Short mmCIF file of C-alpha atoms and ligand atoms in Angstrom, two decimals:
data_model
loop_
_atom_site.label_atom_id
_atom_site.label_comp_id
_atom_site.label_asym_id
_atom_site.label_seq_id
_atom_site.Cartn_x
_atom_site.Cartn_y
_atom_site.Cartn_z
CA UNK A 1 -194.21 90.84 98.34
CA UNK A 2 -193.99 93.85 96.33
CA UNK A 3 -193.55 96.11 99.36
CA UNK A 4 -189.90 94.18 99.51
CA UNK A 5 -188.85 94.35 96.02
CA UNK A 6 -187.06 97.51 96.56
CA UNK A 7 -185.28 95.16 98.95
CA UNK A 8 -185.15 92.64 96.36
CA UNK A 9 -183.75 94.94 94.09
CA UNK A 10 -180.71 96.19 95.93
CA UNK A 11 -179.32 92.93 97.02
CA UNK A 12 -179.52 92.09 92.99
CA UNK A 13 -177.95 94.63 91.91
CA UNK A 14 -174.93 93.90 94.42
CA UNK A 15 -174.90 90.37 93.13
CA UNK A 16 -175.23 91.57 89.69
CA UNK A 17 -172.05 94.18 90.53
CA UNK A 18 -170.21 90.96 91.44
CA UNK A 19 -171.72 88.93 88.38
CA UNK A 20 -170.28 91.74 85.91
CA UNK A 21 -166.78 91.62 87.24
CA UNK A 22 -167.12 87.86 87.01
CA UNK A 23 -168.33 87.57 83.39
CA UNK A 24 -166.16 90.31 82.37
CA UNK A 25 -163.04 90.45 84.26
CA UNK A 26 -160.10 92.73 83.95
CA UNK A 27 -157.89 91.61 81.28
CA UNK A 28 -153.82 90.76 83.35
CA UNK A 29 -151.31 92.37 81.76
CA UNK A 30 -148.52 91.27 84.32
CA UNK A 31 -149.83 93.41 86.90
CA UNK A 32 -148.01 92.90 90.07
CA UNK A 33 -150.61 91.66 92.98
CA UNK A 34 -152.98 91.01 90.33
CA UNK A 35 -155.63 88.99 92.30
CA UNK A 36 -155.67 91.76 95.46
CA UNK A 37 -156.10 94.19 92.87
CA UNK A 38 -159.23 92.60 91.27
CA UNK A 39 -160.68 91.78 94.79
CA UNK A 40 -160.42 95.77 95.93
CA UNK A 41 -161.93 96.61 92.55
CA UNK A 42 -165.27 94.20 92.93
CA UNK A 43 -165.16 95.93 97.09
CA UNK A 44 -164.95 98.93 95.39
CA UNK A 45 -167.30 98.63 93.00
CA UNK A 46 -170.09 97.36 95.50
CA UNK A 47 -169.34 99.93 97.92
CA UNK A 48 -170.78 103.00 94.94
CA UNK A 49 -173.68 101.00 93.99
CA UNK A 50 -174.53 100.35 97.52
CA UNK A 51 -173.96 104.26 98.59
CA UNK A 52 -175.59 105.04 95.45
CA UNK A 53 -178.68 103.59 96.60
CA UNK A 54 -178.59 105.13 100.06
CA UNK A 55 -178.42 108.88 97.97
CA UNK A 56 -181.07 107.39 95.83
CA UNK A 57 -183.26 107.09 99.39
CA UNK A 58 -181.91 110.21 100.46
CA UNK A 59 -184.13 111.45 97.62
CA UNK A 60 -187.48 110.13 99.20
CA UNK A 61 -189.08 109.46 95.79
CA UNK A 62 -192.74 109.11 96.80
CA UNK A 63 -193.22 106.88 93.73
CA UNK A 64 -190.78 104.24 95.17
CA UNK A 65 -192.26 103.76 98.53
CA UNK A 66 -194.83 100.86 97.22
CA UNK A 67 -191.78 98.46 96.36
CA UNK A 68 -190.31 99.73 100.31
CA UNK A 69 -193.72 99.59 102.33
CA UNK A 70 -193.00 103.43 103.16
CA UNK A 71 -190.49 105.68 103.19
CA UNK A 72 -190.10 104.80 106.91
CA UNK A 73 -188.77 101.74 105.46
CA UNK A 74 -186.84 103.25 102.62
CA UNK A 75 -184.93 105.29 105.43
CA UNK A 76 -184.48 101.53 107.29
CA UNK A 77 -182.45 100.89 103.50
CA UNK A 78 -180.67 103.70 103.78
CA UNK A 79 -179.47 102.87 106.76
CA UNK A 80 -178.28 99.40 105.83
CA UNK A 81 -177.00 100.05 102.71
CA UNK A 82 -175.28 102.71 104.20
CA UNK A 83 -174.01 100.29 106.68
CA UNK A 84 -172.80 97.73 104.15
CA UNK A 85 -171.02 100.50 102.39
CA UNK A 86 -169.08 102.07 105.59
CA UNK A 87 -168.01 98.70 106.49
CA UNK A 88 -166.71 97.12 103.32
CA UNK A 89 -164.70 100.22 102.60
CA UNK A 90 -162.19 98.92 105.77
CA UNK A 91 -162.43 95.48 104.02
CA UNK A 92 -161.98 97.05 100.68
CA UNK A 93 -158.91 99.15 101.92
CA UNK A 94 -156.92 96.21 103.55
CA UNK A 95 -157.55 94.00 100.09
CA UNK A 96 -155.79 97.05 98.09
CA UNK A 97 -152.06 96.69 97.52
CA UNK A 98 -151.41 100.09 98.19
CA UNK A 99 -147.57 99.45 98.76
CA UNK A 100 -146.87 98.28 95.35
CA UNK A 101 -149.14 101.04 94.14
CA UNK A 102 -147.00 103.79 95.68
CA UNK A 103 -148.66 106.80 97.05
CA UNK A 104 -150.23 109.09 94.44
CA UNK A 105 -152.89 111.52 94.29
CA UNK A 106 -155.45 108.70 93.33
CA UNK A 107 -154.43 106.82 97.05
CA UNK A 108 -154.55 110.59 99.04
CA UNK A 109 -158.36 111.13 97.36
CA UNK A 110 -158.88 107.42 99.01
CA UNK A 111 -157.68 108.93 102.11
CA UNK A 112 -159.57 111.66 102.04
CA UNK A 113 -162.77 110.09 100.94
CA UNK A 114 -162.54 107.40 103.88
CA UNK A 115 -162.03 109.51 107.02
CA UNK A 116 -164.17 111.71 105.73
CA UNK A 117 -167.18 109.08 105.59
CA UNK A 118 -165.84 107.71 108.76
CA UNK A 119 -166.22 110.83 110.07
CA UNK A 120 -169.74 111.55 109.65
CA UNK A 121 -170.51 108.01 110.28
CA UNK A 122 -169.10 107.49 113.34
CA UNK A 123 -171.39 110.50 114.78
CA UNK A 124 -174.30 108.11 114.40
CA UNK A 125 -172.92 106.54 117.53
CA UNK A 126 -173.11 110.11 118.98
CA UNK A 127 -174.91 109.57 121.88
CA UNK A 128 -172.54 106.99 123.20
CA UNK A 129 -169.09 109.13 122.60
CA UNK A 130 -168.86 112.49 124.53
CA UNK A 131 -166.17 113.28 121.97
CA UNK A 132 -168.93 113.04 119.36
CA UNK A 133 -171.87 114.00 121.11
CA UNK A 134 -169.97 117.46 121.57
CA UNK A 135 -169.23 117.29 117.39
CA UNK A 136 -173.19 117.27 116.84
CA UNK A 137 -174.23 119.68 119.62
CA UNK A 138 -175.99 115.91 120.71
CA UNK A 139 -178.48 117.26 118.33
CA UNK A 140 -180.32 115.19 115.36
CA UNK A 141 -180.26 118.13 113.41
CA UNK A 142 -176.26 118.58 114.21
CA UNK A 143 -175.93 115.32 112.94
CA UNK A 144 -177.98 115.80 109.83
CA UNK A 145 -176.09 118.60 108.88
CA UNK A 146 -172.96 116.81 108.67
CA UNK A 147 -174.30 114.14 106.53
CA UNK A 148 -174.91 116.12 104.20
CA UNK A 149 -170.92 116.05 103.24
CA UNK A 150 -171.29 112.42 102.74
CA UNK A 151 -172.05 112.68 98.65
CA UNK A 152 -168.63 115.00 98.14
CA UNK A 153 -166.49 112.31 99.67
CA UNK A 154 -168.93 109.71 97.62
CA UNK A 155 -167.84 111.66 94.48
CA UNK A 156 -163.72 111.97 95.75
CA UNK A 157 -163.94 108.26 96.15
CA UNK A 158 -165.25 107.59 92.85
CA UNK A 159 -162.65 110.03 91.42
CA UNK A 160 -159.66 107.94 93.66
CA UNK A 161 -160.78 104.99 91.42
CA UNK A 162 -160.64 106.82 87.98
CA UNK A 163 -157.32 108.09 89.25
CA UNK A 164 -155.27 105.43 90.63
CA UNK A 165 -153.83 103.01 87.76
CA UNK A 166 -156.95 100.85 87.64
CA UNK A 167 -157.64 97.22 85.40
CA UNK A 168 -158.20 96.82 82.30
CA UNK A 169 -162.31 96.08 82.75
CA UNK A 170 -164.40 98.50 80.31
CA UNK A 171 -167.18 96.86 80.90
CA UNK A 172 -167.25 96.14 84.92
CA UNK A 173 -166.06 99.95 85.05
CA UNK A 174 -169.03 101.32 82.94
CA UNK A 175 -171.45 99.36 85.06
CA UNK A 176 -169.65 100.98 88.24
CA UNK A 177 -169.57 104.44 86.53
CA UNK A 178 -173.66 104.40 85.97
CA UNK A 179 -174.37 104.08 89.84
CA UNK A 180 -171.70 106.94 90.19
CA UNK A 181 -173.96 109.24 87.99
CA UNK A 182 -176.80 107.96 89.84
CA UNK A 183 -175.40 108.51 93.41
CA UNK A 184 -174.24 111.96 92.63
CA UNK A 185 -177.27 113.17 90.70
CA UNK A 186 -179.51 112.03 93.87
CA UNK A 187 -176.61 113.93 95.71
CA UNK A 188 -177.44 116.98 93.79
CA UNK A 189 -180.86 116.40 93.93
CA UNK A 190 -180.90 116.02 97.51
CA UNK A 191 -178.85 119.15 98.68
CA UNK A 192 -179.42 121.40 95.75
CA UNK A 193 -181.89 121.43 92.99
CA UNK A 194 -184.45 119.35 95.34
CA UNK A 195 -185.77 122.43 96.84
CA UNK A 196 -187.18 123.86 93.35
CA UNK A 197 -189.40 120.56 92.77
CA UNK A 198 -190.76 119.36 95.86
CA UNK A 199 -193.78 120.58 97.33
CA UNK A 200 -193.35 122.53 100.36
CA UNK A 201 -196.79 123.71 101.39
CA UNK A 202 -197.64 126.86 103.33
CA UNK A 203 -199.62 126.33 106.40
CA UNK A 204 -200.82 128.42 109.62
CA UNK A 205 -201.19 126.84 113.18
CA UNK A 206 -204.47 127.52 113.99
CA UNK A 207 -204.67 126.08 117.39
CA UNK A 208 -202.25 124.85 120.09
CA UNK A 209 -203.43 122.22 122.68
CA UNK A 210 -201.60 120.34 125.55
CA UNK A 211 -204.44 117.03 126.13
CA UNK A 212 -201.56 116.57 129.20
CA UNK A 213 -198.16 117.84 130.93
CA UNK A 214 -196.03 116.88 127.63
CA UNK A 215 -197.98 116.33 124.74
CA UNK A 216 -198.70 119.63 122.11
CA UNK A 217 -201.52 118.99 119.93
CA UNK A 218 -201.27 121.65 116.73
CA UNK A 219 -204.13 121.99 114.84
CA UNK A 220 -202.86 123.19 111.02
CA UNK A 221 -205.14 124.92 108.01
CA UNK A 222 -203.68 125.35 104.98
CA UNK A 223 -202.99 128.91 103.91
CA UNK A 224 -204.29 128.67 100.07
CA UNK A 225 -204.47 124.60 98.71
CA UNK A 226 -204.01 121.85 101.33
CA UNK A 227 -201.36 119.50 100.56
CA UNK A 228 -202.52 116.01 98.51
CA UNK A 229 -205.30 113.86 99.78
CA UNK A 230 -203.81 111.76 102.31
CA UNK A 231 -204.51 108.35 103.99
CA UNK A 232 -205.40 107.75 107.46
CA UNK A 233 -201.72 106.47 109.52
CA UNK A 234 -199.60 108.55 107.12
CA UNK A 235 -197.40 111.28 108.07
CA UNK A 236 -195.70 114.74 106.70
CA UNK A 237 -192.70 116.85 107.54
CA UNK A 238 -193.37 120.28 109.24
CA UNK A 239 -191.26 122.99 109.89
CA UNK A 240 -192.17 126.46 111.38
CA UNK A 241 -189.98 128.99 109.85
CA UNK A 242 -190.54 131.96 111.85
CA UNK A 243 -189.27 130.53 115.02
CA UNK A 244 -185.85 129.80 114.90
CA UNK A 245 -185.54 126.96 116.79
CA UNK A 246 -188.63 125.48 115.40
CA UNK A 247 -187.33 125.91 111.38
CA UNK A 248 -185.84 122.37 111.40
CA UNK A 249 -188.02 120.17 109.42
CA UNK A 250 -189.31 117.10 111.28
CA UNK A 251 -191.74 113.95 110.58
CA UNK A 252 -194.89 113.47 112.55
CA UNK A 253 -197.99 111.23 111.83
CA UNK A 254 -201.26 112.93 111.11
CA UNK A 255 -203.21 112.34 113.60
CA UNK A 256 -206.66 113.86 112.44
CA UNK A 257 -208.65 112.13 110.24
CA UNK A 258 -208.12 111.73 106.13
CA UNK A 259 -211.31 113.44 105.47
CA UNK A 260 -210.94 116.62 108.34
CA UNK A 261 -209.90 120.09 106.56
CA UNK A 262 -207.87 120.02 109.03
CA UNK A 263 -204.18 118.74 109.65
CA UNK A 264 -204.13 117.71 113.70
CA UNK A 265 -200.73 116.32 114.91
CA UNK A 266 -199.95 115.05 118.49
CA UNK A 267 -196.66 115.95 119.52
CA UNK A 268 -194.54 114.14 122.48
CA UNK A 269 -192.08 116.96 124.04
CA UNK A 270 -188.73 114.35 123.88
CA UNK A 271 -185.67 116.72 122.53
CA UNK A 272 -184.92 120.27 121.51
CA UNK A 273 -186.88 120.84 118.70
CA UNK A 274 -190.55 118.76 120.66
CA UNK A 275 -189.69 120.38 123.81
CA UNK A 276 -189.23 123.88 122.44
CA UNK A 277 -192.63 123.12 120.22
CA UNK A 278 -194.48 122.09 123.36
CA UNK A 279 -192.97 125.74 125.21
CA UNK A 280 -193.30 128.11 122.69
CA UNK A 281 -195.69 127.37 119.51
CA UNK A 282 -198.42 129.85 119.36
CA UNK A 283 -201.54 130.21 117.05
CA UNK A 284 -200.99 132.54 114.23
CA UNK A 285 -197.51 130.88 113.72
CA UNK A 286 -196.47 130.30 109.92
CA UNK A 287 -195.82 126.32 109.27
CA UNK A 288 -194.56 124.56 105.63
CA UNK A 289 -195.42 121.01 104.84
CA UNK A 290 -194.18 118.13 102.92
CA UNK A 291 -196.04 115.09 102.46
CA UNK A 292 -198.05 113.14 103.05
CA UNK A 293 -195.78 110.23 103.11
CA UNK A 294 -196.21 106.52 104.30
CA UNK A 295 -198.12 102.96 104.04
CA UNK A 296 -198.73 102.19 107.38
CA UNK A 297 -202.77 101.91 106.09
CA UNK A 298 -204.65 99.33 107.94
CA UNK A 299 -207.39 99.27 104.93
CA UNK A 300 -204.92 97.41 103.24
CA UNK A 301 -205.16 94.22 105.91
CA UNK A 302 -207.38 91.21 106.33
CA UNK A 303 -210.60 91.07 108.29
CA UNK A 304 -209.04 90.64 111.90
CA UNK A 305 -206.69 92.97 113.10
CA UNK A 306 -204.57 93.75 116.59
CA UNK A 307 -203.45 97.41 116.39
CA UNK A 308 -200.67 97.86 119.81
CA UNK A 309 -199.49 101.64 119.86
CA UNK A 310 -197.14 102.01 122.69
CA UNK A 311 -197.01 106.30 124.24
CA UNK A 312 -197.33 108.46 121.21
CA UNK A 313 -197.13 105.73 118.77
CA UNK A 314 -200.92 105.76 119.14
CA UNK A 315 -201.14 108.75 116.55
CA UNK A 316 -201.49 106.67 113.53
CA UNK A 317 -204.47 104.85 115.13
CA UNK A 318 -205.98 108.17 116.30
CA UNK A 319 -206.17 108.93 112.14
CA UNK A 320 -207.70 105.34 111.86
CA UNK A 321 -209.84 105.79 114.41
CA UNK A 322 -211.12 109.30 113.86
CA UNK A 323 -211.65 108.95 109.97
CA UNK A 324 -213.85 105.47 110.32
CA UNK A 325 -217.37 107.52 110.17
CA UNK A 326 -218.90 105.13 112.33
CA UNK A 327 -218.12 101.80 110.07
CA UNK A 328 -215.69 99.31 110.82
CA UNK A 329 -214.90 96.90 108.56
CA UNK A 330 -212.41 94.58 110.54
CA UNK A 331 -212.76 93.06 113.80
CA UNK A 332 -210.38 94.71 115.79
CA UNK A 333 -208.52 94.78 118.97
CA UNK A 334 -206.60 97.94 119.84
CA UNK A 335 -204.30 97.57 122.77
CA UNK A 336 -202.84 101.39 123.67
CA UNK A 337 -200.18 101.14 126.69
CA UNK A 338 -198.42 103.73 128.57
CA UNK A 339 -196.52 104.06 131.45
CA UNK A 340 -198.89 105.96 133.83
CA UNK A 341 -202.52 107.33 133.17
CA UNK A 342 -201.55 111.20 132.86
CA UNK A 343 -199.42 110.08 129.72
CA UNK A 344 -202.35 108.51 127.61
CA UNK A 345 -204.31 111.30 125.34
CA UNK A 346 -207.17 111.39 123.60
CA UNK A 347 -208.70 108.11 125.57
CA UNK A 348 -212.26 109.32 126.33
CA UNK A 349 -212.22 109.49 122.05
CA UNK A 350 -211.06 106.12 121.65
CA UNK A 351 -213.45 104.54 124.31
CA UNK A 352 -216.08 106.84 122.80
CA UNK A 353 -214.93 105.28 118.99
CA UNK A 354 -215.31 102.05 120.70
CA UNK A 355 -219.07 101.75 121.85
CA UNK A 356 -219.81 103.59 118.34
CA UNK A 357 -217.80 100.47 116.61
CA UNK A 358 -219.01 97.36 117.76
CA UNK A 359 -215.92 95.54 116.36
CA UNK A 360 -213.61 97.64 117.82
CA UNK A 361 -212.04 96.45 121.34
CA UNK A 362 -209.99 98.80 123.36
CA UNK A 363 -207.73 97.44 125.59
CA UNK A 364 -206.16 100.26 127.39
CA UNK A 365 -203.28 99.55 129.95
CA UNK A 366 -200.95 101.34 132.18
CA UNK A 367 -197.98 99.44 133.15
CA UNK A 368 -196.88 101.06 135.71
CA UNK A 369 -199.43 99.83 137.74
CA UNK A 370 -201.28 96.79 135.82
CA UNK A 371 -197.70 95.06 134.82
CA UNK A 372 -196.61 95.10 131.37
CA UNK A 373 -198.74 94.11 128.29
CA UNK A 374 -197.29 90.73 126.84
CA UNK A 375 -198.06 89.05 123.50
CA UNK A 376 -199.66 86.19 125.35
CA UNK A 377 -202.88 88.21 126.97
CA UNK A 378 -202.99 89.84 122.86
CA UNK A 379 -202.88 86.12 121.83
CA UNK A 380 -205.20 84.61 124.41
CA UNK A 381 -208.08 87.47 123.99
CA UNK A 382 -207.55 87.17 120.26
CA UNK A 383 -209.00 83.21 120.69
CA UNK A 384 -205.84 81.70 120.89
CA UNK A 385 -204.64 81.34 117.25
CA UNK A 386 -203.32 84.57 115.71
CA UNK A 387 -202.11 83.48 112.49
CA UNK A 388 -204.55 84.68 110.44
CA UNK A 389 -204.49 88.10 112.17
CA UNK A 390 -202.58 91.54 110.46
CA UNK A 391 -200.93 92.76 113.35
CA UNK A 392 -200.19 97.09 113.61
CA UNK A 393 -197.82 98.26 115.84
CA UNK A 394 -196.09 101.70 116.36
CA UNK A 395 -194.65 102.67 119.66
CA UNK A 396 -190.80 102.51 121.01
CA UNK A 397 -188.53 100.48 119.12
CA UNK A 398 -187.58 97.72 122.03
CA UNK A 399 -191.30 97.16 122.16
CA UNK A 400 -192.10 96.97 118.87
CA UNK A 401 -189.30 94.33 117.92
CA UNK A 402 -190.30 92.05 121.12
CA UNK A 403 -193.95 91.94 119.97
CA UNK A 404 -192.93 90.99 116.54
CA UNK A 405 -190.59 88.35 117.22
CA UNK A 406 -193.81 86.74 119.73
CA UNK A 407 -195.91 87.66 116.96
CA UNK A 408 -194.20 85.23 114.39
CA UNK A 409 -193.58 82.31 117.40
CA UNK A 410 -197.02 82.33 116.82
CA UNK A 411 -196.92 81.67 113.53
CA UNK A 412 -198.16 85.14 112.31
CA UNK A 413 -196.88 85.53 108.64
CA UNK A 414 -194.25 87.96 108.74
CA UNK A 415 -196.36 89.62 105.28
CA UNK A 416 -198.66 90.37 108.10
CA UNK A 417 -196.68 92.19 110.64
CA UNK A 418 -196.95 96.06 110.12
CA UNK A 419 -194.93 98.49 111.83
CA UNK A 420 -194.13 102.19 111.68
CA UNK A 421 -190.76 103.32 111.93
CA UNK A 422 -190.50 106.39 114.42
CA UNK A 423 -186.72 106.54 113.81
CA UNK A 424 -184.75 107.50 110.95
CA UNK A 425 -181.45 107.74 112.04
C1 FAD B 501 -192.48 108.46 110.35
C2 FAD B 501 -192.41 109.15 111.69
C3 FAD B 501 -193.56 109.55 112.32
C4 FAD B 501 -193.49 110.18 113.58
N1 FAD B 501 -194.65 110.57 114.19
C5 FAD B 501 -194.58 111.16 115.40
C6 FAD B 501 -195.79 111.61 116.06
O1 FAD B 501 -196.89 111.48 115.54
N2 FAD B 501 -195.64 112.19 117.27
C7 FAD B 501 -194.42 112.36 117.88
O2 FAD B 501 -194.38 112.91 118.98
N3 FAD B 501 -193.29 111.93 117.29
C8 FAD B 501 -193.34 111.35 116.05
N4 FAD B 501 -192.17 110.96 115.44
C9 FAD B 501 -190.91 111.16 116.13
C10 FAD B 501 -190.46 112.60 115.94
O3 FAD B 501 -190.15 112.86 114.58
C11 FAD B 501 -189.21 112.84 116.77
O4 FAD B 501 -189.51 112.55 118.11
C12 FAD B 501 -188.78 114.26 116.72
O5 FAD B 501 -188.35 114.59 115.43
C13 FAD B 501 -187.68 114.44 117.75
O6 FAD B 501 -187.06 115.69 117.61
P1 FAD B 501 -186.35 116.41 118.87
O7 FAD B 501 -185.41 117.43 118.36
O8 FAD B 501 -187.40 116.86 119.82
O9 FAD B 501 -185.57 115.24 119.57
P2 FAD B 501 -184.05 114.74 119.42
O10 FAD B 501 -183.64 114.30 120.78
O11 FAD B 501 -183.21 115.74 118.67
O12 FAD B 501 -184.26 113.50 118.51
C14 FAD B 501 -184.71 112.27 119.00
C15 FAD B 501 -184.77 111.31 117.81
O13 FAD B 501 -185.82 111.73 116.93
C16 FAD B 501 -185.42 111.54 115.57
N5 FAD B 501 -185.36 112.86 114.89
C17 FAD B 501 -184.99 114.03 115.43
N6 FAD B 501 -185.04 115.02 114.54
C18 FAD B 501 -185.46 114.48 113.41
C19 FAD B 501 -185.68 114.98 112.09
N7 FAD B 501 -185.50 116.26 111.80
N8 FAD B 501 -186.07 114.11 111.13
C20 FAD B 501 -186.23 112.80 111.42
N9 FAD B 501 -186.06 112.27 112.64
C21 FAD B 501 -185.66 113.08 113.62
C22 FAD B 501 -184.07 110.90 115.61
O14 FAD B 501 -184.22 109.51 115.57
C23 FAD B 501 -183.52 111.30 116.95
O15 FAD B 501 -182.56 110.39 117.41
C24 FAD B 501 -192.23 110.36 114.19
C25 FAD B 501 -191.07 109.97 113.54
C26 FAD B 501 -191.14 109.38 112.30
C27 FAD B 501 -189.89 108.97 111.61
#
């Protein structure tokens, strides 16, 4: 439960946003279109809290990511809140009687403010547009770095409101005017002093491997003090800032155990930035890390478990696997599938894990010539009746959402379904 509250906590403070303009509404002092103008104030109004809690995310408190289940998760918030926020704005400008307001500077910053979110928006749909796709350089990193205008035309629509002739609602207005301060101190925080508090720590790659034809595993040692402890299925952001095409800062599990001195990650060559890694990363290279980050933690389950990684999803389980020390303490079946048997890595470790951990099944498959893996073989080797089971899953996000929806047919608890998010846009 608490791992939603953060959830929780942003649907009540919409409701609250509406509450406050309900208990205290604007005072009518003949205003013409009265009623349309109360409505687009309460769209408004939910619109900044809601962006205000996506620049809160932006900020990836580590301290929040209890009441998310991760910051995987709190980037899954950002997203919808972001969502919420793009889409009421169209709402919130047909409710607005902008014809009896009359154009003035207030209704131009409104302008300006809403093409310019639509325009970073609608790159999110990038890979679909060519118009678009062109805009970003069809680049995650392109479209990162045009998000990053999103909190100015936060801040010019928050000015539009104190600028057009507004209602008389001190008290709905203050409440609206705290999430502004909010929003744009994460804003600031985010693009500006951020850099001077968070931890960026200085590694150097001390080994390069390729366990097959597109898979880079880099083997880091921290230059002077490692980053924090971390926990096995957690992951970091590394950047190599030597090498320009490799100074982009990206997430990726650690895949070597909690207790190694070592930082190993396993790297699937996909895009620019992994294919370039997977060409061109040498030993000797500088690296910075921030982290770790995450609660994808199996520890934290019940006493039967079915991990299912799907291609390099299987990294957090290689950091379960590799930091047990020989000592199970859940029954559990591990299903790993790929495509075709060049693609799997590290397999000779997990089998190896497996006749070490007597309560550790491996069930490896490749489905390009065994058929796909379904929920019903996971459910039928599992006894038959899952719903006691905590289910881990991490692989492509088709797969991952099929499994889970079988998973709770089945009457799995949906408390019990964990999942790492691969994808933050
Ligand atoms: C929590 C987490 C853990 C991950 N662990 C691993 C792992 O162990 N091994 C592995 O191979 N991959 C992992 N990934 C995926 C990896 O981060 C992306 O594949 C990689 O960043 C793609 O970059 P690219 O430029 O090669 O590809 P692109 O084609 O540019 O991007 C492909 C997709 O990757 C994501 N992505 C790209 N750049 C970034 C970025 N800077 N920050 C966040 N997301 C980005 C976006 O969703 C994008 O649509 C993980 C992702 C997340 C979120």
């Amino acid at each position: 439960m608490k791992h939603r509250s953060g959830n929780f906590t942003v649907i009540a403070l919409v409701i609250l946003t509406v509450i406050v303009w309900l208990v205290f509404p604007p005072i009518n002092h003949g205003t013409e279109n009265f009623a349309r103008a109360y409505a687009g104030e309460v769209l408004g109004s939910i619109i900044i809290v809601l962006m205000s809690c996506s620049l809160f995310l932006s900020t990836r408190p580590r301290w929040a990511e209890p009441f998310f289940g991760g910051l995987d998760k709190m980037y899954l918030t950002h997203r919808r809140t972001s969502t919420g926020a793009f889409l009421l704005m169209f709402v919130h400008l047909l409710t607005v009687p902008i014809t009896t307001v009359g154009l003035r500077l207030g209704n131009y910053l409104a302008m300006i403010s809403f093409l310019g979110i639509v325009a970073i928006v609608l790159p999110t749909l990038a890979p679909h547009i060519p118009f678009l796709n062109r805009l970003t350089q069809s680049t995650y990193e392109g479209w990162k770095k045009l998000h990053r205008f999103i909190g100015i035309f936060f801040i010019t629509g928050f000015i539009h409101s104190l600028t057009i002739k507004g209602l008389d609602a001190f008290i709905a207005i203050n409440w609206v005017q705290f999430f502004f301060i909010i929003g744009t101190a994460s804003y600031l925080y985010t693009e500006v002093f951020g850099k001077f508090f968070r931890k960026y720590v200085p590694y150097t790659v001390e080994a390069v491997n390729h366990p097959n034809g597109s898979t880079t595993e880099v083997v880091l040692r921290a230059k002077k003090d490692p980053i924090q402890k971390h926990r096995a299925g957690q992951f970091l952001f590394v950047r190599f800032p030597k090498e320009k095409l490799l100074d982009e800062s990206h997430p990726f599990t650690i895949s070597s155990a909690s207790h190694e001195d070592v930082l190993r990650l396993t790297i699937k060559a996909g895009g620019d930035f992994t294919r370039h890694l997977f060409s061109s990363l040498q030993a000797g290279m500088d690296a910075v890390i921030e982290g770790a980050y995450g609660m994808f933690d199996h520890k934290t389950g019940g006493q039967k478990q079915i991990w299912v990684a799907g291609g390099i999803g299987v990294t957090p389980f290689l950091s379960f696997i590799r930091s047990l020390d020989g000592n199970l303490a859940q029954d559990v079946d591990f299903y790993y599938t790929v495509r075709h048997r060049e693609e799997a890595v590290f397999v000779e470790e997990i089998e190896s894990a497996a006749k070490q951990n007597p309560r550790l099944k491996v069930y490896i498959r490749f489905s390009s010539a065994e058929g796909s893996l379904t929920a019903e073989e996971i459910i039928k080797n599992a006894g038959g009746n899952i719903n006691g089971h905590h289910i881990y899953m991490c692989g492509p996000l088709p797969m991952v959402q099929a499994f889970e929806k079988k998973f709770l047919e089945a009457n799995v608890p949906a408390a019990n379904i964990h999942y790492e998010e691969f994808n933050f846009r």
